[in-house]
Structures are given as C-alpha cells and as structure tokens.
C-alpha cells in the first residue's frame, strides 16, 4: 500500500498511508491529510486510486499544486514523485512497507541512564539567544589572547585550534542558509558542523510537531564516523527533552561526570558511562525543538564549555530555521506573484496576497458577481496578415498585446485571455470596486488613444485600428475547466453581449450595453446608437457609443 512522506513547513516529517480510494489534502480539518499552512487552500488536492494507479488532482486551489517542480492539474503518480502543496513537500512512495524516515532512528523513551546522573543547568530565553554567538566569540578571543600566558604550548595550540573551529562553524552556519534551500538538508549540514567542534558520538535535532510537545519529531540523526548502533536505534530521554522545553533551560547531564573512582574500570563501564547535552531551539518567544548530543565514551565527558558552545550553535540553528522558513515563504509568494501578474494588475495582486487564508481561497472559487467585461479586437486583421510576413505579424501582435495589457493593469483590470488578435478583460473580478464600469471605459479610451499615437508616424502597411465592446452584468467568475486544465475566467450572458458589441463596432469605436450606460452616463459623453440585433440573440439590445 502506498505512503506519503510529508515534510511540513516547520520541518516536521511523518508518513501517511493511502488506505482509502480517495485521500483529500488541504488546510481544512475535514481533509484526510491536514496541512496547517496559510498558503494551502481549504480543499487543495486529492489522490484517487484508479485501475492505472494513484492519480493526483488539484481541486482548483489558489496557489496550485506542483509535481516534481512542475504545475499540474492532474497526473498519474509514480514512485518517488515529489508533490509540493504550499510550503509542504509530499513524497509519494509506492512500496508496500512504510519507509524509515532516516537511515538512523532515534526512539524517544521515558527513561534513560542520564536521569540518574549529575546535572548542570543553564537558563535559556529568546532574548539571550541573540547574544550567545557574540559572547562565544568574545570568549574564544579572550582564550586566544591568554593562550600563551601560563599555559603549556600544547594546551595553547589546542585552545587556538578550537577557537578557530568555532569561528569557522559560526561562519559556515550563516553561509549554508544562502546556499542550501532544502530545509532538512540544511539542518543535517548544520549537525555535521556541530560535530566538527564538539567530539560527540551521537546527535539529533528534534522539532515539536503541529500539536505541540506531545508530538516530538526527530528530523536529523547523526552518528560519529565509524560508529555503529543496534537495529533498534538510539534511545533518547523524553524526560530530559520535556524538561528542557518546559523549564526553558539548556541541560548537561552524565552518570559518571567527574567521578575519579571509575578510572580503574574503563573497559567495564565504557558502554554504560554516557554524557549528554540538550539545548532548546527558539522561534521568537516559543521553543520549537531541541538539539541534543551524546557521548558513550568514558574519557569523553562533555564540559560546561561544550554546553555553552552547543547553546550558541543552537541559537544560530534556531535563527537559521526561522530564516529558512521565511525564505521559503518569500519564494512561494514570489512564485504566486509571477503567476498572477500575467493576468492581474499589481494593485489587485497585492490585495490577493495580503488577504487572509479564507479570503484567498474564495478568490478563485466560482461565484456569481457583477462585473464589466471588455472585448477588444483588431479591425481588418486578415488584410494585415496578407500584407506582412508571419514573423512580422507575430512581433506586431506581441507589441500590441503588451501595450494593451499595460493599460488594462493601469486601470486595475484583469486580463482574462487573448483570443487570436483580440483580448478579453474583466473589471470587478476577482476584486470588485464601485467604479468598475468607469474604469473599463477609461481603459478603452486609453487603448484607442495609445494605438493612434503609435501609428501616427508609422508605415501605412503596419497601421491598424481596434474596436471595443463593453457590457456589465451578472457572471460566474472563478477557476473553470477540466481537472487537467483550470483557468480563471468569467462566463454568462453579459460576457456574450460584450463580445457581440465588439463585433458590430466600427474602427476605433467603443460600444457599450444598457447596464454599463446606466452606470456611466453621468461620467462620459455618450451617444445613443439604438436597438441592434446581434448574432445569437432573438431580441434586440440597446447599444450606446462612448464619444
């Protein structure tokens, strides 16, 4: 039975079995897989079991669904396919057995031998984390300055090497943030750097899940090179981790710390004598997890200096986690903005992006509203195509559409689509304003004026005029289409009338319908054309011209 391995925006990793014929994914708690992420729609996507296999379908979500980094509406899943929904990553695994999340595992138990040992405790707070690294550097510098005073050469060299390693690690942690974009790879790399300056046997990063401390999730597990572990995995003390999170402290513990009586029995106690350090990871004013190191060697007990070092690195790691999450949100917003700016003005995009999660969802869902529709078309395009080479026609059309789209956006219009040599625009969807009809007419007048200026001194054979039809009425606006292809558009009789008005307009003429006239008659000079019969309608419609 297939599984999804899910990595949330906070780095939490868990698996979900696809046990049903249909599995829904989204932000709403009604879904089978719930993603607590404002960039995810309430009902975002669905995975359906079919005779051919498991099919992923986007349910008209606001931000879309990506499969192996490519946007999809519907696709057949294969093993190891990577699904991106909002800030979450879902790995589709078709194996019959649920995979282990890491090559190594860590088992959180209620008791370990740490709890009967001695403890050293250092207070921790979100304010203190900002100065940990600076204090560590000052401490390292002080030790370097005093390394040659009253100390043996070997000790001085050792201290200098350690200080250099500290500087290197803190620099590398900051650098990795900009060079590695995968969240879990970033944390694993930081753990590698921790092992450069701290002689540990085991280390792991555990993050709190979406449900808080009761849902602790190991996301990084590392062993010293050449060190093996039993098949049951590492055992970590949930009690110690809980204490670090609850009491907001950094903890150093060992069951053999400073005990000289063990000197004669190293081989006997080597596997029982263990030392551990555990420090919290802060995100603003709350703890989002811990980083813990362990040593199983009698001769390698962690010291207070090691604890302070890990505490500083933990502060850096927490800031990296926070920054990585922010960077991912920025990248996601940029991707959304790039998709939206093809159709909407910057002002409309800002309104969409600033809206709350619930409002974002409703933008693209089909709904009935009042909108003003504008159709513009090149008059005599067939003649133009006959006179110019195809390549030149293509260039001319691209220039024309670029200019017209810019004007539409300046008036907060939404580009619905290009239709051959024409275009369709909407004013009032997805965001409506009281002056939608007026803005549509101002945009139409600006379009005609722009084309007049462009061709004032141009070649005769490259000149053309445009005609425009505008109508206002009730429409259905939203993502409409098939599961394989959805597009945001508007449909309804008001759209059809706008298209018919454009088809009967003369060169450089703007024709409007009855409802549009009612809304703008006091703002523009308008001439009554009279009732006209148009294609596809039995009854005549009243037509007006904007002068």
Short mmCIF file of C-alpha atoms in Angstrom, two decimals:
data_model
loop_
_atom_site.label_atom_id
_atom_site.label_comp_id
_atom_site.label_asym_id
_atom_site.label_seq_id
_atom_site.Cartn_x
_atom_site.Cartn_y
_atom_site.Cartn_z
CA UNK A 1 0.00 0.00 0.00
CA UNK A 2 1.47 3.41 -0.98
CA UNK A 3 2.51 6.08 1.51
CA UNK A 4 3.09 9.78 1.51
CA UNK A 5 6.16 11.01 3.38
CA UNK A 6 5.19 14.55 4.39
CA UNK A 7 7.58 17.32 5.36
CA UNK A 8 5.73 20.34 6.76
CA UNK A 9 6.82 23.97 6.61
CA UNK A 10 8.35 23.59 10.12
CA UNK A 11 10.43 20.58 9.10
CA UNK A 12 8.20 18.02 10.74
CA UNK A 13 8.36 14.68 8.90
CA UNK A 14 5.72 11.96 9.09
CA UNK A 15 4.12 9.33 6.88
CA UNK A 16 0.50 8.83 5.92
CA UNK A 17 -0.84 5.59 4.48
CA UNK A 18 -3.07 5.93 1.39
CA UNK A 19 -5.55 3.38 2.71
CA UNK A 20 -8.66 4.82 1.08
CA UNK A 21 -9.72 5.01 -2.55
CA UNK A 22 -9.75 8.76 -2.23
CA UNK A 23 -7.50 10.89 0.00
CA UNK A 24 -8.06 14.64 0.28
CA UNK A 25 -5.36 17.15 1.22
CA UNK A 26 -5.87 20.70 2.44
CA UNK A 27 -5.94 23.19 5.28
CA UNK A 28 -9.43 22.30 6.50
CA UNK A 29 -9.68 19.72 9.28
CA UNK A 30 -12.24 17.88 7.14
CA UNK A 31 -9.42 16.59 4.91
CA UNK A 32 -7.74 13.22 5.33
CA UNK A 33 -4.33 14.95 5.39
CA UNK A 34 -4.39 18.34 7.08
CA UNK A 35 -1.61 20.86 6.35
CA UNK A 36 -1.53 23.79 8.77
CA UNK A 37 -0.26 26.34 6.27
CA UNK A 38 -1.91 29.57 5.12
CA UNK A 39 -0.63 29.04 1.56
CA UNK A 40 -2.66 25.82 1.31
CA UNK A 41 -6.32 26.03 0.26
CA UNK A 42 -9.08 24.55 2.41
CA UNK A 43 -9.60 21.73 -0.10
CA UNK A 44 -6.37 21.79 -2.07
CA UNK A 45 -5.79 18.44 -3.79
CA UNK A 46 -6.95 14.84 -3.99
CA UNK A 47 -5.22 11.50 -4.58
CA UNK A 48 -7.52 8.89 -6.12
CA UNK A 49 -6.92 5.16 -6.54
CA UNK A 50 -7.69 4.06 -10.13
CA UNK A 51 -7.09 0.97 -12.23
CA UNK A 52 -3.98 2.61 -13.68
CA UNK A 53 -2.63 3.67 -10.29
CA UNK A 54 -2.89 6.67 -7.97
CA UNK A 55 -3.86 9.97 -9.59
CA UNK A 56 -3.10 13.40 -8.12
CA UNK A 57 -5.69 16.11 -8.89
CA UNK A 58 -5.61 19.79 -7.97
CA UNK A 59 -9.02 20.92 -6.70
CA UNK A 60 -8.87 24.44 -8.08
CA UNK A 61 -6.54 25.61 -5.31
CA UNK A 62 -5.43 29.21 -5.13
CA UNK A 63 -1.67 28.53 -5.21
CA UNK A 64 -1.75 25.42 -7.36
CA UNK A 65 -0.13 22.00 -6.97
CA UNK A 66 3.31 21.07 -8.30
CA UNK A 67 4.59 17.62 -9.18
CA UNK A 68 8.37 17.33 -9.41
CA UNK A 69 8.52 21.16 -9.51
CA UNK A 70 6.06 21.45 -12.42
CA UNK A 71 2.49 22.79 -12.03
CA UNK A 72 -0.14 20.12 -12.66
CA UNK A 73 -3.90 19.81 -12.68
CA UNK A 74 -4.00 16.02 -12.83
CA UNK A 75 -1.25 13.40 -13.11
CA UNK A 76 -0.58 9.72 -12.52
CA UNK A 77 1.84 9.29 -9.61
CA UNK A 78 4.93 7.11 -9.77
CA UNK A 79 7.29 6.02 -7.02
CA UNK A 80 9.45 8.83 -5.53
CA UNK A 81 7.32 11.59 -7.11
CA UNK A 82 7.64 14.83 -5.15
CA UNK A 83 4.43 16.81 -4.61
CA UNK A 84 4.57 20.45 -3.48
CA UNK A 85 1.47 21.85 -1.79
CA UNK A 86 2.02 25.29 -0.32
CA UNK A 87 5.16 25.10 1.83
CA UNK A 88 4.85 21.35 2.38
CA UNK A 89 6.67 18.60 0.48
CA UNK A 90 4.99 15.23 -0.03
CA UNK A 91 6.98 12.24 -1.30
CA UNK A 92 4.87 9.53 -2.93
CA UNK A 93 6.20 6.05 -2.11
CA UNK A 94 4.57 3.08 -3.79
CA UNK A 95 6.29 0.43 -1.64
CA UNK A 96 4.18 -1.95 0.43
CA UNK A 97 6.15 -1.12 3.55
CA UNK A 98 6.36 2.28 5.16
CA UNK A 99 9.90 3.65 4.82
CA UNK A 100 12.04 4.74 7.72
CA UNK A 101 12.44 8.49 7.69
CA UNK A 102 16.21 8.36 8.16
CA UNK A 103 18.98 5.76 7.85
CA UNK A 104 19.38 6.06 11.61
CA UNK A 105 16.46 6.29 14.01
CA UNK A 106 16.01 7.70 17.46
CA UNK A 107 13.50 6.26 19.91
CA UNK A 108 12.06 8.65 22.48
CA UNK A 109 11.68 6.78 25.76
CA UNK A 110 10.59 7.88 29.21
CA UNK A 111 13.74 6.72 30.97
CA UNK A 112 17.48 6.51 30.23
CA UNK A 113 20.61 6.23 32.30
CA UNK A 114 21.10 10.01 32.05
CA UNK A 115 18.43 10.70 34.61
CA UNK A 116 20.35 9.10 37.46
CA UNK A 117 23.44 11.22 36.83
CA UNK A 118 24.60 14.66 37.80
CA UNK A 119 23.18 17.70 36.05
CA UNK A 120 24.35 21.14 35.09
CA UNK A 121 21.69 23.59 34.03
CA UNK A 122 21.95 26.86 32.10
CA UNK A 123 18.93 29.12 31.75
CA UNK A 124 17.73 29.88 28.25
CA UNK A 125 15.46 32.58 26.83
CA UNK A 126 14.56 34.03 23.42
CA UNK A 127 16.34 37.29 24.35
CA UNK A 128 19.54 35.50 25.33
CA UNK A 129 19.83 33.65 22.04
CA UNK A 130 20.73 36.81 20.14
CA UNK A 131 23.87 37.38 22.17
CA UNK A 132 25.03 33.76 22.57
CA UNK A 133 27.14 33.76 19.42
CA UNK A 134 28.71 37.14 20.19
CA UNK A 135 29.50 36.05 23.75
CA UNK A 136 31.03 32.85 22.42
CA UNK A 137 33.25 34.77 20.02
CA UNK A 138 34.36 37.14 22.80
CA UNK A 139 35.12 34.15 25.00
CA UNK A 140 37.06 32.46 22.22
CA UNK A 141 39.03 35.64 21.54
CA UNK A 142 39.86 36.04 25.23
CA UNK A 143 41.11 32.49 25.38
CA UNK A 144 43.26 33.09 22.33
CA UNK A 145 44.83 36.16 23.92
CA UNK A 146 45.63 34.29 27.09
CA UNK A 147 46.62 31.07 25.39
CA UNK A 148 50.33 31.76 25.72
CA UNK A 149 50.19 33.07 29.28
CA UNK A 150 50.90 30.44 31.92
CA UNK A 151 49.83 27.55 29.73
CA UNK A 152 51.71 24.70 28.12
CA UNK A 153 52.35 25.06 24.37
CA UNK A 154 50.19 22.03 23.56
CA UNK A 155 47.27 23.44 25.55
CA UNK A 156 47.66 26.84 23.90
CA UNK A 157 47.69 25.33 20.42
CA UNK A 158 44.67 23.16 21.26
CA UNK A 159 42.75 26.19 22.55
CA UNK A 160 43.65 28.16 19.43
CA UNK A 161 42.50 25.34 17.14
CA UNK A 162 39.19 25.05 18.98
CA UNK A 163 38.59 28.80 18.74
CA UNK A 164 39.31 28.73 15.02
CA UNK A 165 36.85 25.87 14.62
CA UNK A 166 34.20 27.86 16.48
CA UNK A 167 34.70 30.82 14.13
CA UNK A 168 34.60 28.52 11.12
CA UNK A 169 31.39 26.79 12.24
CA UNK A 170 29.53 30.01 13.01
CA UNK A 171 30.55 31.39 9.62
CA UNK A 172 29.55 28.21 7.80
CA UNK A 173 26.16 28.07 9.51
CA UNK A 174 25.35 31.54 8.20
CA UNK A 175 26.70 30.73 4.75
CA UNK A 176 24.76 27.48 4.39
CA UNK A 177 21.48 29.36 4.76
CA UNK A 178 22.06 31.02 1.38
CA UNK A 179 23.50 28.01 -0.45
CA UNK A 180 21.11 25.22 0.65
CA UNK A 181 17.36 25.62 0.10
CA UNK A 182 16.17 22.18 1.24
CA UNK A 183 15.16 22.53 4.88
CA UNK A 184 16.17 19.05 6.08
CA UNK A 185 19.42 19.09 4.15
CA UNK A 186 20.22 22.41 5.82
CA UNK A 187 19.67 21.01 9.32
CA UNK A 188 21.73 17.92 8.51
CA UNK A 189 24.59 20.11 7.29
CA UNK A 190 24.49 22.17 10.48
CA UNK A 191 24.68 18.97 12.54
CA UNK A 192 27.77 17.98 10.53
CA UNK A 193 29.32 21.30 11.51
CA UNK A 194 28.43 20.73 15.17
CA UNK A 195 30.44 17.50 15.10
CA UNK A 196 33.45 19.50 13.83
CA UNK A 197 33.74 21.43 17.11
CA UNK A 198 32.14 19.02 19.59
CA UNK A 199 33.50 15.48 19.99
CA UNK A 200 30.19 13.67 20.16
CA UNK A 201 29.15 10.11 19.33
CA UNK A 202 25.50 10.77 18.52
CA UNK A 203 23.48 13.86 17.77
CA UNK A 204 19.95 14.66 16.75
CA UNK A 205 17.58 17.53 16.15
CA UNK A 206 14.03 17.05 17.37
CA UNK A 207 11.28 19.51 16.47
CA UNK A 208 7.90 19.90 18.08
CA UNK A 209 5.09 18.97 15.71
CA UNK A 210 1.93 20.86 14.90
CA UNK A 211 0.26 19.53 18.05
CA UNK A 212 2.96 20.85 20.35
CA UNK A 213 5.23 18.99 22.74
CA UNK A 214 3.26 15.75 22.67
CA UNK A 215 4.29 15.36 19.04
CA UNK A 216 8.11 15.34 19.05
CA UNK A 217 9.61 14.53 15.64
CA UNK A 218 13.30 13.64 15.03
CA UNK A 219 14.39 15.36 11.80
CA UNK A 220 18.17 14.86 11.96
CA UNK A 221 20.02 11.85 13.37
CA UNK A 222 23.83 11.63 13.14
CA UNK A 223 26.47 9.19 14.38
CA UNK A 224 30.23 9.65 14.67
CA UNK A 225 32.04 8.28 11.65
CA UNK A 226 32.67 4.56 12.02
CA UNK A 227 30.29 4.22 14.96
CA UNK A 228 27.58 1.58 14.65
CA UNK A 229 24.31 1.27 16.51
CA UNK A 230 21.93 -1.59 17.12
CA UNK A 231 18.95 -2.19 14.87
CA UNK A 232 16.56 -0.73 17.42
CA UNK A 233 18.12 2.70 17.06
CA UNK A 234 19.22 5.30 19.58
CA UNK A 235 17.34 5.83 22.80
CA UNK A 236 16.81 9.42 23.84
CA UNK A 237 15.24 10.60 27.05
CA UNK A 238 11.83 12.17 26.52
CA UNK A 239 12.05 13.26 30.17
CA UNK A 240 15.17 15.32 29.52
CA UNK A 241 13.74 16.82 26.33
CA UNK A 242 10.48 17.66 28.08
CA UNK A 243 12.39 19.31 30.91
CA UNK A 244 14.44 21.44 28.50
CA UNK A 245 11.27 22.57 26.72
CA UNK A 246 9.10 23.04 29.81
CA UNK A 247 11.72 24.75 32.01
CA UNK A 248 13.35 26.63 29.11
CA UNK A 249 16.86 25.53 30.08
CA UNK A 250 19.96 24.06 28.48
CA UNK A 251 20.92 20.83 30.24
CA UNK A 252 24.18 18.90 30.66
CA UNK A 253 23.95 15.52 32.33
CA UNK A 254 26.13 12.43 32.91
CA UNK A 255 26.04 9.37 35.16
CA UNK A 256 29.83 9.38 35.56
CA UNK A 257 30.80 13.04 35.43
CA UNK A 258 33.93 13.92 37.47
CA UNK A 259 33.87 10.51 39.18
CA UNK A 260 37.52 9.53 39.62
CA UNK A 261 36.63 6.15 41.09
CA UNK A 262 35.84 4.89 37.59
CA UNK A 263 39.41 5.35 36.43
CA UNK A 264 40.37 1.75 37.07
CA UNK A 265 37.44 0.19 35.19
CA UNK A 266 37.20 1.90 31.83
CA UNK A 267 36.56 -1.23 29.85
CA UNK A 268 33.90 -2.41 32.25
CA UNK A 269 31.88 0.80 32.20
CA UNK A 270 32.66 2.01 28.68
CA UNK A 271 29.22 1.18 27.29
CA UNK A 272 27.29 2.41 30.34
CA UNK A 273 29.00 5.71 31.01
CA UNK A 274 27.23 8.30 28.90
CA UNK A 275 27.14 12.08 28.78
CA UNK A 276 24.54 14.23 27.05
CA UNK A 277 23.78 17.87 26.31
CA UNK A 278 20.39 19.21 25.28
CA UNK A 279 19.61 22.83 24.36
CA UNK A 280 16.35 24.42 23.16
CA UNK A 281 15.72 25.93 19.74
CA UNK A 282 13.81 29.19 19.94
CA UNK A 283 11.48 30.74 17.39
CA UNK A 284 10.64 34.18 18.68
CA UNK A 285 9.18 33.54 22.14
CA UNK A 286 8.47 29.81 21.86
CA UNK A 287 10.60 26.69 21.73
CA UNK A 288 10.20 24.72 18.50
CA UNK A 289 12.55 21.86 19.33
CA UNK A 290 15.90 20.80 20.76
CA UNK A 291 19.37 19.81 19.62
CA UNK A 292 20.99 17.05 21.67
CA UNK A 293 24.45 15.46 21.66
CA UNK A 294 25.55 12.24 23.36
CA UNK A 295 28.88 10.63 24.23
CA UNK A 296 29.21 6.95 25.17
CA UNK A 297 32.95 7.14 25.88
CA UNK A 298 34.21 7.24 29.43
CA UNK A 299 37.12 9.50 28.52
CA UNK A 300 34.90 11.97 26.66
CA UNK A 301 32.53 13.62 29.12
CA UNK A 302 31.01 16.89 28.00
CA UNK A 303 32.04 20.03 29.88
CA UNK A 304 30.43 23.34 30.73
CA UNK A 305 32.33 24.91 27.80
CA UNK A 306 30.80 22.32 25.48
CA UNK A 307 27.35 23.19 26.77
CA UNK A 308 27.90 26.91 26.18
CA UNK A 309 29.18 26.14 22.69
CA UNK A 310 26.16 23.98 21.84
CA UNK A 311 23.86 26.61 23.28
CA UNK A 312 25.38 29.23 20.95
CA UNK A 313 25.15 26.90 17.96
CA UNK A 314 21.58 26.09 18.93
CA UNK A 315 20.82 29.81 18.85
CA UNK A 316 22.30 30.04 15.37
CA UNK A 317 20.41 26.95 14.24
CA UNK A 318 17.12 28.36 15.54
CA UNK A 319 17.68 31.57 13.61
CA UNK A 320 18.54 29.54 10.52
CA UNK A 321 15.29 27.55 10.90
CA UNK A 322 13.33 30.77 11.26
CA UNK A 323 15.10 32.40 8.30
CA UNK A 324 14.75 29.28 6.14
CA UNK A 325 11.02 29.23 6.82
CA UNK A 326 10.79 32.93 5.95
CA UNK A 327 12.83 32.43 2.77
CA UNK A 328 10.55 29.62 1.67
CA UNK A 329 7.50 31.79 2.26
CA UNK A 330 9.12 34.57 0.23
CA UNK A 331 9.91 32.16 -2.61
CA UNK A 332 6.36 30.82 -2.53
CA UNK A 333 4.90 34.34 -2.58
CA UNK A 334 7.18 35.27 -5.48
CA UNK A 335 6.05 32.19 -7.40
CA UNK A 336 2.41 33.13 -6.77
CA UNK A 337 3.07 36.73 -7.77
CA UNK A 338 4.76 35.66 -11.01
CA UNK A 339 1.74 33.52 -11.86
CA UNK A 340 -0.79 36.23 -11.03
CA UNK A 341 0.97 39.14 -12.71
CA UNK A 342 0.24 37.64 -16.13
CA UNK A 343 -3.45 38.38 -15.58
CA UNK A 344 -3.87 40.94 -12.79
CA UNK A 345 -2.64 44.44 -12.04
CA UNK A 346 -0.07 44.95 -9.24
CA UNK A 347 -2.76 46.52 -7.07
CA UNK A 348 -5.04 43.50 -7.41
CA UNK A 349 -2.13 41.13 -6.73
CA UNK A 350 -1.29 43.00 -3.53
CA UNK A 351 -4.91 42.73 -2.39
CA UNK A 352 -4.91 38.99 -3.05
CA UNK A 353 -1.58 38.35 -1.31
CA UNK A 354 -2.49 40.47 1.72
CA UNK A 355 -5.86 38.75 2.15
CA UNK A 356 -6.27 36.15 4.87
CA UNK A 357 -6.24 32.42 4.09
CA UNK A 358 -10.02 32.19 3.95
CA UNK A 359 -10.29 35.18 1.62
CA UNK A 360 -7.60 33.80 -0.70
CA UNK A 361 -9.48 30.58 -1.12
CA UNK A 362 -12.66 32.37 -2.15
CA UNK A 363 -10.91 34.49 -4.81
CA UNK A 364 -10.58 31.58 -7.24
CA UNK A 365 -13.66 29.57 -6.29
CA UNK A 366 -16.51 30.01 -8.82
CA UNK A 367 -19.05 32.54 -7.56
CA UNK A 368 -21.70 34.82 -9.01
CA UNK A 369 -20.97 38.54 -9.10
CA UNK A 370 -21.45 41.71 -11.14
CA UNK A 371 -18.59 42.57 -13.47
CA UNK A 372 -17.85 44.67 -16.51
CA UNK A 373 -16.40 42.81 -19.49
CA UNK A 374 -14.31 44.39 -22.24
CA UNK A 375 -13.57 42.85 -25.63
CA UNK A 376 -11.03 44.45 -27.97
CA UNK A 377 -10.22 43.28 -31.47
CA UNK A 378 -8.02 44.41 -34.36
CA UNK A 379 -10.09 45.70 -37.25
CA UNK A 380 -9.07 44.13 -40.57
CA UNK A 381 -6.54 41.67 -39.18
CA UNK A 382 -6.92 39.40 -42.23
CA UNK A 383 -5.70 42.19 -44.50
CA UNK A 384 -2.78 42.83 -42.16
CA UNK A 385 -1.79 39.17 -42.23
CA UNK A 386 -1.84 39.13 -46.04
CA UNK A 387 0.46 42.16 -46.35
CA UNK A 388 3.10 41.26 -43.74
CA UNK A 389 5.34 38.21 -43.27
CA UNK A 390 4.18 35.88 -40.43
CA UNK A 391 7.19 36.74 -38.28
CA UNK A 392 6.46 40.45 -38.55
CA UNK A 393 2.78 39.87 -37.71
CA UNK A 394 3.88 37.96 -34.61
CA UNK A 395 6.13 40.81 -33.48
CA UNK A 396 3.41 43.38 -34.15
CA UNK A 397 0.83 41.39 -32.15
CA UNK A 398 3.19 40.95 -29.20
CA UNK A 399 3.85 44.69 -29.10
CA UNK A 400 0.15 45.43 -29.33
CA UNK A 401 -0.82 42.99 -26.58
CA UNK A 402 1.96 44.27 -24.30
CA UNK A 403 0.74 47.86 -24.66
CA UNK A 404 -2.91 46.95 -24.18
CA UNK A 405 -2.21 44.75 -21.15
CA UNK A 406 -0.23 47.53 -19.51
CA UNK A 407 -3.18 49.91 -19.97
CA UNK A 408 -5.59 47.35 -18.52
CA UNK A 409 -3.41 46.90 -15.45
CA UNK A 410 -3.10 50.66 -15.00
CA UNK A 411 -6.88 50.72 -14.63
CA UNK A 412 -6.97 47.65 -12.31
CA UNK A 413 -8.44 45.38 -14.94
CA UNK A 414 -7.91 41.63 -15.12
CA UNK A 415 -6.67 40.11 -18.37
CA UNK A 416 -8.89 37.12 -18.97
CA UNK A 417 -7.38 35.78 -22.18
CA UNK A 418 -6.02 36.52 -25.64
CA UNK A 419 -8.29 35.32 -28.46
CA UNK A 420 -6.39 35.33 -31.73
CA UNK A 421 -5.91 39.02 -32.48
CA UNK A 422 -8.31 40.07 -29.72
CA UNK A 423 -8.38 40.13 -25.96
CA UNK A 424 -10.91 39.82 -23.17
CA UNK A 425 -10.62 41.74 -19.92
CA UNK A 426 -12.70 41.89 -16.76
CA UNK A 427 -13.28 44.72 -14.30
CA UNK A 428 -14.78 43.59 -10.99
CA UNK A 429 -13.30 40.09 -10.66
CA UNK A 430 -11.67 38.72 -8.64
CA UNK A 431 -11.79 42.03 -6.72
CA UNK A 432 -14.68 44.39 -7.33
CA UNK A 433 -14.84 48.18 -7.00
CA UNK A 434 -17.69 50.66 -7.22
CA UNK A 435 -16.31 52.26 -10.40
CA UNK A 436 -15.59 49.08 -12.38
CA UNK A 437 -17.64 50.25 -15.38
CA UNK A 438 -15.99 53.68 -15.44
CA UNK A 439 -12.51 52.18 -15.25
CA UNK A 440 -13.34 49.86 -18.14
CA UNK A 441 -14.33 52.80 -20.33
CA UNK A 442 -11.29 54.86 -19.32
CA UNK A 443 -9.12 51.86 -20.22
CA UNK A 444 -10.89 51.52 -23.59
CA UNK A 445 -10.36 55.20 -24.43
CA UNK A 446 -6.68 54.94 -23.40
CA UNK A 447 -6.24 51.87 -25.63
CA UNK A 448 -7.57 53.70 -28.70
CA UNK A 449 -5.51 56.82 -27.93
CA UNK A 450 -2.38 54.70 -27.49
CA UNK A 451 -2.80 52.98 -30.87
CA UNK A 452 -3.45 56.35 -32.56
CA UNK A 453 -0.18 57.71 -31.17
CA UNK A 454 1.77 54.59 -32.04
CA UNK A 455 0.75 54.69 -35.71
CA UNK A 456 0.87 58.44 -36.17
CA UNK A 457 4.22 58.30 -37.97
CA UNK A 458 4.41 54.60 -38.77
CA UNK A 459 4.33 52.71 -42.07
CA UNK A 460 0.93 52.58 -43.71
CA UNK A 461 1.02 48.80 -44.15
CA UNK A 462 1.66 48.28 -40.42
CA UNK A 463 -1.20 50.51 -39.26
CA UNK A 464 -4.44 49.14 -37.91
CA UNK A 465 -7.39 50.23 -35.80
CA UNK A 466 -9.21 48.48 -33.00
CA UNK A 467 -12.83 48.17 -31.97
CA UNK A 468 -14.12 47.65 -28.44
CA UNK A 469 -17.30 46.32 -26.85
CA UNK A 470 -18.12 46.70 -23.15
CA UNK A 471 -21.00 45.27 -21.12
CA UNK A 472 -21.90 44.94 -17.44
CA UNK A 473 -23.94 42.19 -15.80
CA UNK A 474 -24.08 39.13 -13.58
CA UNK A 475 -21.47 36.49 -14.34
CA UNK A 476 -19.91 33.42 -12.74
CA UNK A 477 -16.20 34.06 -12.04
CA UNK A 478 -13.63 31.55 -10.86
CA UNK A 479 -11.44 28.63 -11.85
CA UNK A 480 -13.36 26.86 -14.61
CA UNK A 481 -12.32 23.95 -16.82
CA UNK A 482 -11.40 20.29 -16.65
CA UNK A 483 -9.36 18.51 -13.94
CA UNK A 484 -6.37 18.63 -16.31
CA UNK A 485 -6.63 22.35 -17.01
CA UNK A 486 -8.30 25.07 -14.96
CA UNK A 487 -8.32 28.76 -15.84
CA UNK A 488 -9.68 31.79 -14.04
CA UNK A 489 -12.38 33.30 -16.23
CA UNK A 490 -15.94 34.67 -16.25
CA UNK A 491 -18.94 33.20 -18.04
CA UNK A 492 -22.51 34.37 -18.55
CA UNK A 493 -24.83 36.23 -20.89
CA UNK A 494 -23.17 39.55 -20.03
CA UNK A 495 -19.93 38.19 -21.50
CA UNK A 496 -21.66 37.13 -24.71
CA UNK A 497 -23.24 40.57 -25.17
CA UNK A 498 -19.87 42.31 -24.70
CA UNK A 499 -18.42 40.10 -27.42
CA UNK A 500 -21.32 40.87 -29.78
CA UNK A 501 -20.97 44.61 -29.16
CA UNK A 502 -17.31 44.41 -30.15
CA UNK A 503 -18.17 42.52 -33.34
CA UNK A 504 -20.54 45.27 -34.60
CA UNK A 505 -18.32 48.21 -33.57
CA UNK A 506 -16.67 50.37 -36.24
CA UNK A 507 -12.92 51.16 -36.32
CA UNK A 508 -11.82 52.99 -33.16
CA UNK A 509 -15.38 52.84 -31.80
CA UNK A 510 -16.39 51.92 -28.24
CA UNK A 511 -19.87 50.39 -27.90
CA UNK A 512 -21.47 49.71 -24.52
CA UNK A 513 -24.58 47.92 -23.30
CA UNK A 514 -27.62 49.10 -21.35
CA UNK A 515 -26.36 48.38 -17.82
CA UNK A 516 -22.95 49.91 -18.49
CA UNK A 517 -24.66 53.03 -19.84
CA UNK A 518 -26.74 53.31 -16.68
CA UNK A 519 -23.61 53.23 -14.53
CA UNK A 520 -21.50 55.72 -16.53
CA UNK A 521 -23.94 58.07 -18.29
CA UNK A 522 -23.07 60.99 -15.99
CA UNK A 523 -19.30 60.50 -16.31
CA UNK A 524 -18.79 60.35 -20.10
CA UNK A 525 -20.19 61.84 -23.29
CA UNK A 526 -22.35 59.10 -24.76
CA UNK A 527 -24.43 58.83 -27.91
CA UNK A 528 -27.49 56.59 -28.23
CA UNK A 529 -26.99 54.21 -31.17
CA UNK A 530 -30.33 52.47 -30.70
CA UNK A 531 -31.58 48.89 -30.67
CA UNK A 532 -29.48 46.40 -32.60
CA UNK A 533 -29.92 42.77 -33.44
CA UNK A 534 -26.80 40.73 -32.77
CA UNK A 535 -25.81 37.19 -33.58
CA UNK A 536 -27.11 34.53 -31.20
CA UNK A 537 -29.93 36.63 -29.67
CA UNK A 538 -33.58 36.77 -30.69
CA UNK A 539 -34.32 40.11 -29.05
CA UNK A 540 -32.62 43.35 -29.95
CA UNK A 541 -30.28 45.02 -27.45
CA UNK A 542 -29.86 48.74 -26.78
CA UNK A 543 -26.47 50.00 -27.89
CA UNK A 544 -24.61 53.18 -26.91
CA UNK A 545 -21.38 54.73 -28.15
CA UNK A 546 -18.77 56.39 -25.93
CA UNK A 547 -17.56 59.53 -27.69
#
